[in-house]
Amino acid sequence: MKTHLLSLSYLWKVLLHPIDSFYELAYEGKGSVLVASIVYVLYFSALVFQVIVTNFIFNMYGLHGMPIPQIFVIYVVPVIVLTAANYLVSAIKQGQGTFRAVYIATAYALSPVVLFIPPLALISNVLSGAEAAIYDTAVIFIYVWVGFLYYVSVMEVHGYSIPEAFFNTIWIIFGAVMLVLFGAAFFGITFQSFNFLYEFLREVIGYV
């Protein structure tokens, strides 16, 4: 239990010392799949909390907020796809990281959302519409921070240089887009096939 708590405490260390932290998480046993999974759950919980608690003035989805399944699709599915693309691209581009290391590092790259989105949601309730710029800037800063940490995680986990990490991050994003398109096409073809089979069998049964 103590080990898991120490691993969770790395959420803060990643913010302050990302280069050393990602290396230690990936290769020195400072992180674990279990704790990383908990971080992913905390990430999703933080986003749900944001939608529920944020002042409706700053909530683009109005008083009723965003449905939880929609939150999952918009914010969690892209992380899953990026994790898969990260590993696949690194396997092609001679990255050193295992899928375990990628899984753990990606989780900790989400630290700013886990740590700062819930307090920001609470603070929004004491802000007025005139202070919307403050809230919007804070949200943008959090996600830019996540992007920076993700870039550092790619660099450290796979042993890339700074330029290599930059170009491979672009390849990862491209790979993620391709995975989404492939998945959508596969789903569409599968659905159409089952629909055709269903209609065909119904016609056959109708003639019997």
PDB file of C-alpha atoms in Angstrom:
ATOM      1  CA  MET A   1       0.000   0.000   0.000  1.00  0.00           C
ATOM      2  CA  LYS A   2       2.814   2.375   0.918  1.00  0.00           C
ATOM      3  CA  THR A   3       4.527   1.657  -2.399  1.00  0.00           C
ATOM      4  CA  HIS A   4       1.345   2.508  -4.308  1.00  0.00           C
ATOM      5  CA  LEU A   5       0.950   5.766  -2.378  1.00  0.00           C
ATOM      6  CA  LEU A   6       4.543   6.691  -3.194  1.00  0.00           C
ATOM      7  CA  SER A   7       3.856   5.971  -6.851  1.00  0.00           C
ATOM      8  CA  LEU A   8       0.828   8.262  -6.740  1.00  0.00           C
ATOM      9  CA  SER A   9       2.988  10.965  -5.162  1.00  0.00           C
ATOM     10  CA  TYR A  10       4.971  10.938  -8.416  1.00  0.00           C
ATOM     11  CA  LEU A  11       2.112  12.915  -9.931  1.00  0.00           C
ATOM     12  CA  TRP A  12       3.669  15.958  -8.255  1.00  0.00           C
ATOM     13  CA  LYS A  13       7.251  15.029  -9.081  1.00  0.00           C
ATOM     14  CA  VAL A  14       6.361  14.672 -12.766  1.00  0.00           C
ATOM     15  CA  LEU A  15       5.213  18.296 -12.742  1.00  0.00           C
ATOM     16  CA  LEU A  16       8.455  19.566 -11.235  1.00  0.00           C
ATOM     17  CA  HIS A  17      11.040  17.199 -12.720  1.00  0.00           C
ATOM     18  CA  PRO A  18       9.454  15.558 -15.772  1.00  0.00           C
ATOM     19  CA  ILE A  19      12.639  14.300 -17.454  1.00  0.00           C
ATOM     20  CA  ASP A  20      13.971  12.402 -14.434  1.00  0.00           C
ATOM     21  CA  SER A  21      10.497  11.298 -13.360  1.00  0.00           C
ATOM     22  CA  PHE A  22       9.483   9.666 -16.625  1.00  0.00           C
ATOM     23  CA  TYR A  23      12.760   7.767 -16.808  1.00  0.00           C
ATOM     24  CA  GLU A  24      12.344   6.547 -13.227  1.00  0.00           C
ATOM     25  CA  LEU A  25       8.716   5.576 -13.831  1.00  0.00           C
ATOM     26  CA  ALA A  26       9.576   3.606 -16.955  1.00  0.00           C
ATOM     27  CA  TYR A  27      12.863   1.973 -15.974  1.00  0.00           C
ATOM     28  CA  GLU A  28      13.486   2.211 -12.229  1.00  0.00           C
ATOM     29  CA  GLY A  29      10.277   0.718 -10.885  1.00  0.00           C
ATOM     30  CA  LYS A  30       8.818   3.959  -9.537  1.00  0.00           C
ATOM     31  CA  GLY A  31       5.532   3.302 -11.314  1.00  0.00           C
ATOM     32  CA  SER A  32       3.286   0.284 -11.758  1.00  0.00           C
ATOM     33  CA  VAL A  33       0.467  -0.757 -14.077  1.00  0.00           C
ATOM     34  CA  LEU A  34      -1.946  -0.789 -11.124  1.00  0.00           C
ATOM     35  CA  VAL A  35      -1.129   2.758 -10.030  1.00  0.00           C
ATOM     36  CA  ALA A  36      -1.160   3.980 -13.634  1.00  0.00           C
ATOM     37  CA  SER A  37      -4.633   2.466 -14.001  1.00  0.00           C
ATOM     38  CA  ILE A  38      -5.712   4.336 -10.867  1.00  0.00           C
ATOM     39  CA  VAL A  39      -4.368   7.545 -12.422  1.00  0.00           C
ATOM     40  CA  TYR A  40      -6.459   6.919 -15.533  1.00  0.00           C
ATOM     41  CA  VAL A  41      -9.539   6.473 -13.328  1.00  0.00           C
ATOM     42  CA  LEU A  42      -8.676   9.703 -11.479  1.00  0.00           C
ATOM     43  CA  TYR A  43      -8.297  11.453 -14.849  1.00  0.00           C
ATOM     44  CA  PHE A  44     -11.764  10.376 -15.944  1.00  0.00           C
ATOM     45  CA  SER A  45     -13.200  11.223 -12.515  1.00  0.00           C
ATOM     46  CA  ALA A  46     -11.651  14.706 -12.663  1.00  0.00           C
ATOM     47  CA  LEU A  47     -13.337  15.359 -16.003  1.00  0.00           C
ATOM     48  CA  VAL A  48     -16.705  14.128 -14.749  1.00  0.00           C
ATOM     49  CA  PHE A  49     -16.272  16.309 -11.654  1.00  0.00           C
ATOM     50  CA  GLN A  50     -15.458  19.283 -13.885  1.00  0.00           C
ATOM     51  CA  VAL A  51     -18.648  18.873 -15.906  1.00  0.00           C
ATOM     52  CA  ILE A  52     -20.803  18.483 -12.777  1.00  0.00           C
ATOM     53  CA  VAL A  53     -19.268  21.212 -10.618  1.00  0.00           C
ATOM     54  CA  THR A  54     -18.104  23.935 -13.021  1.00  0.00           C
ATOM     55  CA  ASN A  55     -20.150  27.131 -12.953  1.00  0.00           C
ATOM     56  CA  PHE A  56     -22.667  26.993 -15.813  1.00  0.00           C
ATOM     57  CA  ILE A  57     -21.289  30.322 -17.057  1.00  0.00           C
ATOM     58  CA  PHE A  58     -18.098  28.521 -18.064  1.00  0.00           C
ATOM     59  CA  ASN A  59     -19.741  25.228 -19.012  1.00  0.00           C
ATOM     60  CA  MET A  60     -20.374  25.140 -22.756  1.00  0.00           C
ATOM     61  CA  TYR A  61     -22.766  22.246 -22.269  1.00  0.00           C
ATOM     62  CA  GLY A  62     -25.162  24.259 -20.114  1.00  0.00           C
ATOM     63  CA  LEU A  63     -26.852  23.428 -16.842  1.00  0.00           C
ATOM     64  CA  HIS A  64     -27.243  19.734 -17.670  1.00  0.00           C
ATOM     65  CA  GLY A  65     -23.584  19.248 -18.540  1.00  0.00           C
ATOM     66  CA  MET A  66     -22.160  16.548 -20.800  1.00  0.00           C
ATOM     67  CA  PRO A  67     -23.354  12.916 -20.564  1.00  0.00           C
ATOM     68  CA  ILE A  68     -20.760  10.685 -18.919  1.00  0.00           C
ATOM     69  CA  PRO A  69     -20.469   8.328 -21.946  1.00  0.00           C
ATOM     70  CA  GLN A  70     -19.724  11.377 -24.097  1.00  0.00           C
ATOM     71  CA  ILE A  71     -16.975  12.447 -21.681  1.00  0.00           C
ATOM     72  CA  PHE A  72     -15.451   8.984 -22.028  1.00  0.00           C
ATOM     73  CA  VAL A  73     -15.548   9.092 -25.828  1.00  0.00           C
ATOM     74  CA  ILE A  74     -14.148  12.630 -26.125  1.00  0.00           C
ATOM     75  CA  TYR A  75     -11.466  12.535 -23.426  1.00  0.00           C
ATOM     76  CA  VAL A  76     -10.611   8.910 -22.634  1.00  0.00           C
ATOM     77  CA  VAL A  77     -10.812   7.123 -25.988  1.00  0.00           C
ATOM     78  CA  PRO A  78      -8.202   9.497 -27.541  1.00  0.00           C
ATOM     79  CA  VAL A  79      -5.818   8.634 -24.689  1.00  0.00           C
ATOM     80  CA  ILE A  80      -6.336   4.915 -25.329  1.00  0.00           C
ATOM     81  CA  VAL A  81      -5.729   5.372 -29.056  1.00  0.00           C
ATOM     82  CA  LEU A  82      -2.631   7.520 -28.449  1.00  0.00           C
ATOM     83  CA  THR A  83      -1.207   4.882 -26.116  1.00  0.00           C
ATOM     84  CA  ALA A  84      -1.647   2.194 -28.764  1.00  0.00           C
ATOM     85  CA  ALA A  85      -0.228   4.448 -31.499  1.00  0.00           C
ATOM     86  CA  ASN A  86       2.701   5.395 -29.271  1.00  0.00           C
ATOM     87  CA  TYR A  87       3.731   1.784 -28.841  1.00  0.00           C
ATOM     88  CA  LEU A  88       3.181   0.853 -32.489  1.00  0.00           C
ATOM     89  CA  VAL A  89       5.118   3.841 -33.838  1.00  0.00           C
ATOM     90  CA  SER A  90       7.965   3.297 -31.376  1.00  0.00           C
ATOM     91  CA  ALA A  91       8.229  -0.327 -32.492  1.00  0.00           C
ATOM     92  CA  ILE A  92       8.723   0.884 -36.065  1.00  0.00           C
ATOM     93  CA  LYS A  93      10.924   3.880 -35.197  1.00  0.00           C
ATOM     94  CA  GLN A  94      13.325   1.969 -32.915  1.00  0.00           C
ATOM     95  CA  GLY A  95      11.916   3.226 -29.629  1.00  0.00           C
ATOM     96  CA  GLN A  96      13.148   1.544 -26.457  1.00  0.00           C
ATOM     97  CA  GLY A  97       9.922   1.641 -24.465  1.00  0.00           C
ATOM     98  CA  THR A  98       7.760  -1.393 -23.754  1.00  0.00           C
ATOM     99  CA  PHE A  99       3.974  -1.192 -23.817  1.00  0.00           C
ATOM    100  CA  ARG A 100       4.061  -1.237 -20.000  1.00  0.00           C
ATOM    101  CA  ALA A 101       6.368   1.793 -19.930  1.00  0.00           C
ATOM    102  CA  VAL A 102       4.211   3.646 -22.463  1.00  0.00           C
ATOM    103  CA  TYR A 103       1.050   2.846 -20.484  1.00  0.00           C
ATOM    104  CA  ILE A 104       2.537   4.124 -17.228  1.00  0.00           C
ATOM    105  CA  ALA A 105       4.195   7.230 -18.672  1.00  0.00           C
ATOM    106  CA  THR A 106       1.058   8.304 -20.548  1.00  0.00           C
ATOM    107  CA  ALA A 107      -0.944   8.078 -17.336  1.00  0.00           C
ATOM    108  CA  TYR A 108       1.449  10.372 -15.482  1.00  0.00           C
ATOM    109  CA  ALA A 109       1.470  12.833 -18.383  1.00  0.00           C
ATOM    110  CA  LEU A 110      -2.159  13.486 -17.418  1.00  0.00           C
ATOM    111  CA  SER A 111      -1.067  14.780 -13.997  1.00  0.00           C
ATOM    112  CA  PRO A 112      -2.105  18.420 -14.588  1.00  0.00           C
ATOM    113  CA  VAL A 113      -5.689  17.364 -15.317  1.00  0.00           C
ATOM    114  CA  VAL A 114      -5.838  15.064 -12.288  1.00  0.00           C
ATOM    115  CA  LEU A 115      -4.387  17.650  -9.900  1.00  0.00           C
ATOM    116  CA  PHE A 116      -5.723  20.976 -11.153  1.00  0.00           C
ATOM    117  CA  ILE A 117      -8.996  20.485 -13.021  1.00  0.00           C
ATOM    118  CA  PRO A 118     -11.060  19.654  -9.869  1.00  0.00           C
ATOM    119  CA  PRO A 119      -9.851  22.740  -7.909  1.00  0.00           C
ATOM    120  CA  LEU A 120     -10.371  24.894 -10.995  1.00  0.00           C
ATOM    121  CA  ALA A 121     -13.940  23.596 -11.285  1.00  0.00           C
ATOM    122  CA  LEU A 122     -14.577  24.621  -7.692  1.00  0.00           C
ATOM    123  CA  ILE A 123     -12.951  28.038  -8.158  1.00  0.00           C
ATOM    124  CA  SER A 124     -15.139  28.697 -11.212  1.00  0.00           C
ATOM    125  CA  ASN A 125     -18.118  29.015  -8.887  1.00  0.00           C
ATOM    126  CA  VAL A 126     -16.714  32.188  -7.326  1.00  0.00           C
ATOM    127  CA  LEU A 127     -15.819  33.759 -10.679  1.00  0.00           C
ATOM    128  CA  SER A 128     -18.084  36.021 -12.690  1.00  0.00           C
ATOM    129  CA  GLY A 129     -18.626  36.099 -16.432  1.00  0.00           C
ATOM    130  CA  ALA A 130     -16.221  39.046 -16.657  1.00  0.00           C
ATOM    131  CA  GLU A 131     -13.461  36.733 -15.400  1.00  0.00           C
ATOM    132  CA  ALA A 132     -14.038  34.102 -18.077  1.00  0.00           C
ATOM    133  CA  ALA A 133     -10.650  34.882 -19.624  1.00  0.00           C
ATOM    134  CA  ILE A 134      -8.935  33.780 -16.403  1.00  0.00           C
ATOM    135  CA  TYR A 135     -10.781  30.474 -16.361  1.00  0.00           C
ATOM    136  CA  ASP A 136     -10.256  29.807 -20.071  1.00  0.00           C
ATOM    137  CA  THR A 137      -6.549  30.633 -19.847  1.00  0.00           C
ATOM    138  CA  ALA A 138      -6.151  28.261 -16.898  1.00  0.00           C
ATOM    139  CA  VAL A 139      -7.854  25.400 -18.768  1.00  0.00           C
ATOM    140  CA  ILE A 140      -5.734  25.987 -21.886  1.00  0.00           C
ATOM    141  CA  PHE A 141      -2.571  26.117 -19.779  1.00  0.00           C
ATOM    142  CA  ILE A 142      -3.433  22.771 -18.128  1.00  0.00           C
ATOM    143  CA  TYR A 143      -3.875  21.019 -21.478  1.00  0.00           C
ATOM    144  CA  VAL A 144      -0.765  22.618 -22.974  1.00  0.00           C
ATOM    145  CA  TRP A 145       1.079  21.327 -19.913  1.00  0.00           C
ATOM    146  CA  VAL A 146      -0.301  17.851 -20.572  1.00  0.00           C
ATOM    147  CA  GLY A 147       0.932  18.092 -24.166  1.00  0.00           C
ATOM    148  CA  PHE A 148       4.407  19.097 -22.997  1.00  0.00           C
ATOM    149  CA  LEU A 149       4.560  16.236 -20.478  1.00  0.00           C
ATOM    150  CA  TYR A 150       3.409  13.782 -23.125  1.00  0.00           C
ATOM    151  CA  TYR A 151       6.211  14.961 -25.411  1.00  0.00           C
ATOM    152  CA  VAL A 152       8.765  14.521 -22.609  1.00  0.00           C
ATOM    153  CA  SER A 153       7.368  11.063 -21.853  1.00  0.00           C
ATOM    154  CA  VAL A 154       7.879  10.035 -25.493  1.00  0.00           C
ATOM    155  CA  MET A 155      11.442  11.322 -25.363  1.00  0.00           C
ATOM    156  CA  GLU A 156      12.398   9.615 -22.108  1.00  0.00           C
ATOM    157  CA  VAL A 157      10.549   6.322 -22.483  1.00  0.00           C
ATOM    158  CA  HIS A 158      11.897   5.638 -25.963  1.00  0.00           C
ATOM    159  CA  GLY A 159      15.343   7.170 -25.551  1.00  0.00           C
ATOM    160  CA  TYR A 160      14.838   9.731 -28.313  1.00  0.00           C
ATOM    161  CA  SER A 161      16.728  12.977 -28.719  1.00  0.00           C
ATOM    162  CA  ILE A 162      14.720  16.224 -28.621  1.00  0.00           C
ATOM    163  CA  PRO A 163      14.247  16.407 -32.436  1.00  0.00           C
ATOM    164  CA  GLU A 164      13.505  12.669 -32.665  1.00  0.00           C
ATOM    165  CA  ALA A 165      10.877  12.967 -29.948  1.00  0.00           C
ATOM    166  CA  PHE A 166       9.256  15.900 -31.753  1.00  0.00           C
ATOM    167  CA  PHE A 167       8.961  14.118 -35.102  1.00  0.00           C
ATOM    168  CA  ASN A 168       7.922  10.836 -33.519  1.00  0.00           C
ATOM    169  CA  THR A 169       5.224  12.605 -31.513  1.00  0.00           C
ATOM    170  CA  ILE A 170       3.845  13.877 -34.820  1.00  0.00           C
ATOM    171  CA  TRP A 171       3.988  10.306 -36.160  1.00  0.00           C
ATOM    172  CA  ILE A 172       2.152   9.095 -33.053  1.00  0.00           C
ATOM    173  CA  ILE A 173      -0.632  11.618 -33.613  1.00  0.00           C
ATOM    174  CA  PHE A 174      -0.821  10.615 -37.275  1.00  0.00           C
ATOM    175  CA  GLY A 175      -0.903   6.946 -36.270  1.00  0.00           C
ATOM    176  CA  ALA A 176      -3.687   7.640 -33.778  1.00  0.00           C
ATOM    177  CA  VAL A 177      -5.751   9.319 -36.504  1.00  0.00           C
ATOM    178  CA  MET A 178      -5.161   6.326 -38.796  1.00  0.00           C
ATOM    179  CA  LEU A 179      -6.252   3.922 -36.036  1.00  0.00           C
ATOM    180  CA  VAL A 180      -9.454   5.893 -35.531  1.00  0.00           C
ATOM    181  CA  LEU A 181     -10.189   5.923 -39.267  1.00  0.00           C
ATOM    182  CA  PHE A 182      -9.413   2.214 -39.552  1.00  0.00           C
ATOM    183  CA  GLY A 183     -11.594   1.447 -36.547  1.00  0.00           C
ATOM    184  CA  ALA A 184     -14.475   3.501 -37.935  1.00  0.00           C
ATOM    185  CA  ALA A 185     -14.171   1.802 -41.331  1.00  0.00           C
ATOM    186  CA  PHE A 186     -13.990  -1.647 -39.739  1.00  0.00           C
ATOM    187  CA  PHE A 187     -17.031  -0.918 -37.581  1.00  0.00           C
ATOM    188  CA  GLY A 188     -18.952   0.424 -40.581  1.00  0.00           C
ATOM    189  CA  ILE A 189     -18.114  -2.603 -42.756  1.00  0.00           C
ATOM    190  CA  THR A 190     -18.953  -5.026 -39.938  1.00  0.00           C
ATOM    191  CA  PHE A 191     -22.260  -3.302 -39.247  1.00  0.00           C
ATOM    192  CA  GLN A 192     -23.202  -3.302 -42.933  1.00  0.00           C
ATOM    193  CA  SER A 193     -22.244  -6.978 -43.245  1.00  0.00           C
ATOM    194  CA  PHE A 194     -24.398  -8.005 -40.293  1.00  0.00           C
ATOM    195  CA  ASN A 195     -27.232  -5.859 -41.594  1.00  0.00           C
ATOM    196  CA  PHE A 196     -26.969  -7.469 -45.039  1.00  0.00           C
ATOM    197  CA  LEU A 197     -26.865 -10.946 -43.493  1.00  0.00           C
ATOM    198  CA  TYR A 198     -29.889 -10.176 -41.341  1.00  0.00           C
ATOM    199  CA  GLU A 199     -31.911  -8.891 -44.313  1.00  0.00           C
ATOM    200  CA  PHE A 200     -30.816 -11.869 -46.449  1.00  0.00           C
ATOM    201  CA  LEU A 201     -31.833 -14.415 -43.816  1.00  0.00           C
ATOM    202  CA  ARG A 202     -35.143 -12.644 -43.277  1.00  0.00           C
ATOM    203  CA  GLU A 203     -35.853 -12.803 -47.009  1.00  0.00           C
ATOM    204  CA  VAL A 204     -34.879 -16.494 -47.161  1.00  0.00           C
ATOM    205  CA  ILE A 205     -37.063 -17.346 -44.168  1.00  0.00           C
ATOM    206  CA  GLY A 206     -39.908 -15.369 -45.741  1.00  0.00           C
ATOM    207  CA  TYR A 207     -39.789 -17.597 -48.849  1.00  0.00           C
ATOM    208  CA  VAL A 208     -39.693 -20.859 -46.908  1.00  0.00           C
TER     209      VAL A 208
END
